[in-house]
């Protein structure tokens, strides 16, 4: 089984909303809304899996400097210079 944009686009409940709301078509917005609805739906086949996922996942963009340096040091040396520009481009 696979959850992707087509899952949302083809879902009977979401397909009209997906077509009409551009925010749902960005890939993340529609999937997030679909996942929340499925996780809350007690009859959903996806509910046990979605409810087993962690409620919070720490993202490097929010790491304090000390933890970020430690995470960067664990990367292969060739990848270390690539991390900072990626993080900086996604900060507000």
GROMACS .gro file of C-alpha atoms in nm, residues 29-75:
model
   47
   29UNK     CA    1  -0.111   2.007   0.236
   30UNK     CA    2  -0.342   1.750   0.082
   31UNK     CA    3  -0.152   1.456   0.226
   32UNK     CA    4  -0.151   1.610   0.573
   33UNK     CA    5  -0.526   1.669   0.565
   34UNK     CA    6  -0.586   1.317   0.433
   35UNK     CA    7  -0.367   1.165   0.705
   36UNK     CA    8  -0.540   1.354   0.987
   37UNK     CA    9  -0.883   1.247   0.864
   38UNK     CA   10  -0.776   0.884   0.826
   39UNK     CA   11  -0.610   0.881   1.169
   40UNK     CA   12  -0.933   1.008   1.330
   41UNK     CA   13  -1.159   0.770   1.135
   42UNK     CA   14  -1.207   0.460   1.353
   43UNK     CA   15  -1.308   0.250   1.050
   44UNK     CA   16  -1.009   0.348   0.835
   45UNK     CA   17  -0.769   0.071   0.737
   46UNK     CA   18  -0.491   0.330   0.768
   47UNK     CA   19  -0.577   0.432   1.126
   48UNK     CA   20  -0.364   0.172   1.312
   49UNK     CA   21  -0.059   0.261   1.103
   50UNK     CA   22  -0.108   0.637   1.124
   51UNK     CA   23  -0.168   0.622   1.499
   52UNK     CA   24   0.155   0.424   1.544
   53UNK     CA   25   0.363   0.708   1.397
   54UNK     CA   26   0.544   0.944   1.636
   55UNK     CA   27   0.347   1.255   1.726
   56UNK     CA   28   0.656   1.473   1.694
   57UNK     CA   29   0.964   1.446   1.477
   58UNK     CA   30   1.246   1.685   1.549
   59UNK     CA   31   1.362   1.861   1.234
   60UNK     CA   32   1.719   1.989   1.197
   61UNK     CA   33   1.588   2.332   1.099
   62UNK     CA   34   1.476   2.377   1.462
   63UNK     CA   35   1.784   2.224   1.633
   64UNK     CA   36   1.986   2.438   1.871
   65UNK     CA   37   2.337   2.516   1.740
   66UNK     CA   38   2.508   2.251   1.957
   67UNK     CA   39   2.278   1.970   1.842
   68UNK     CA   40   2.298   2.088   1.481
   69UNK     CA   41   2.679   2.077   1.491
   70UNK     CA   42   2.667   1.722   1.633
   71UNK     CA   43   2.423   1.612   1.359
   72UNK     CA   44   2.637   1.777   1.092
   73UNK     CA   45   2.948   1.600   1.223
   74UNK     CA   46   2.774   1.263   1.177
   75UNK     CA   47   2.726   1.327   0.803
   0.00000   0.00000   0.00000
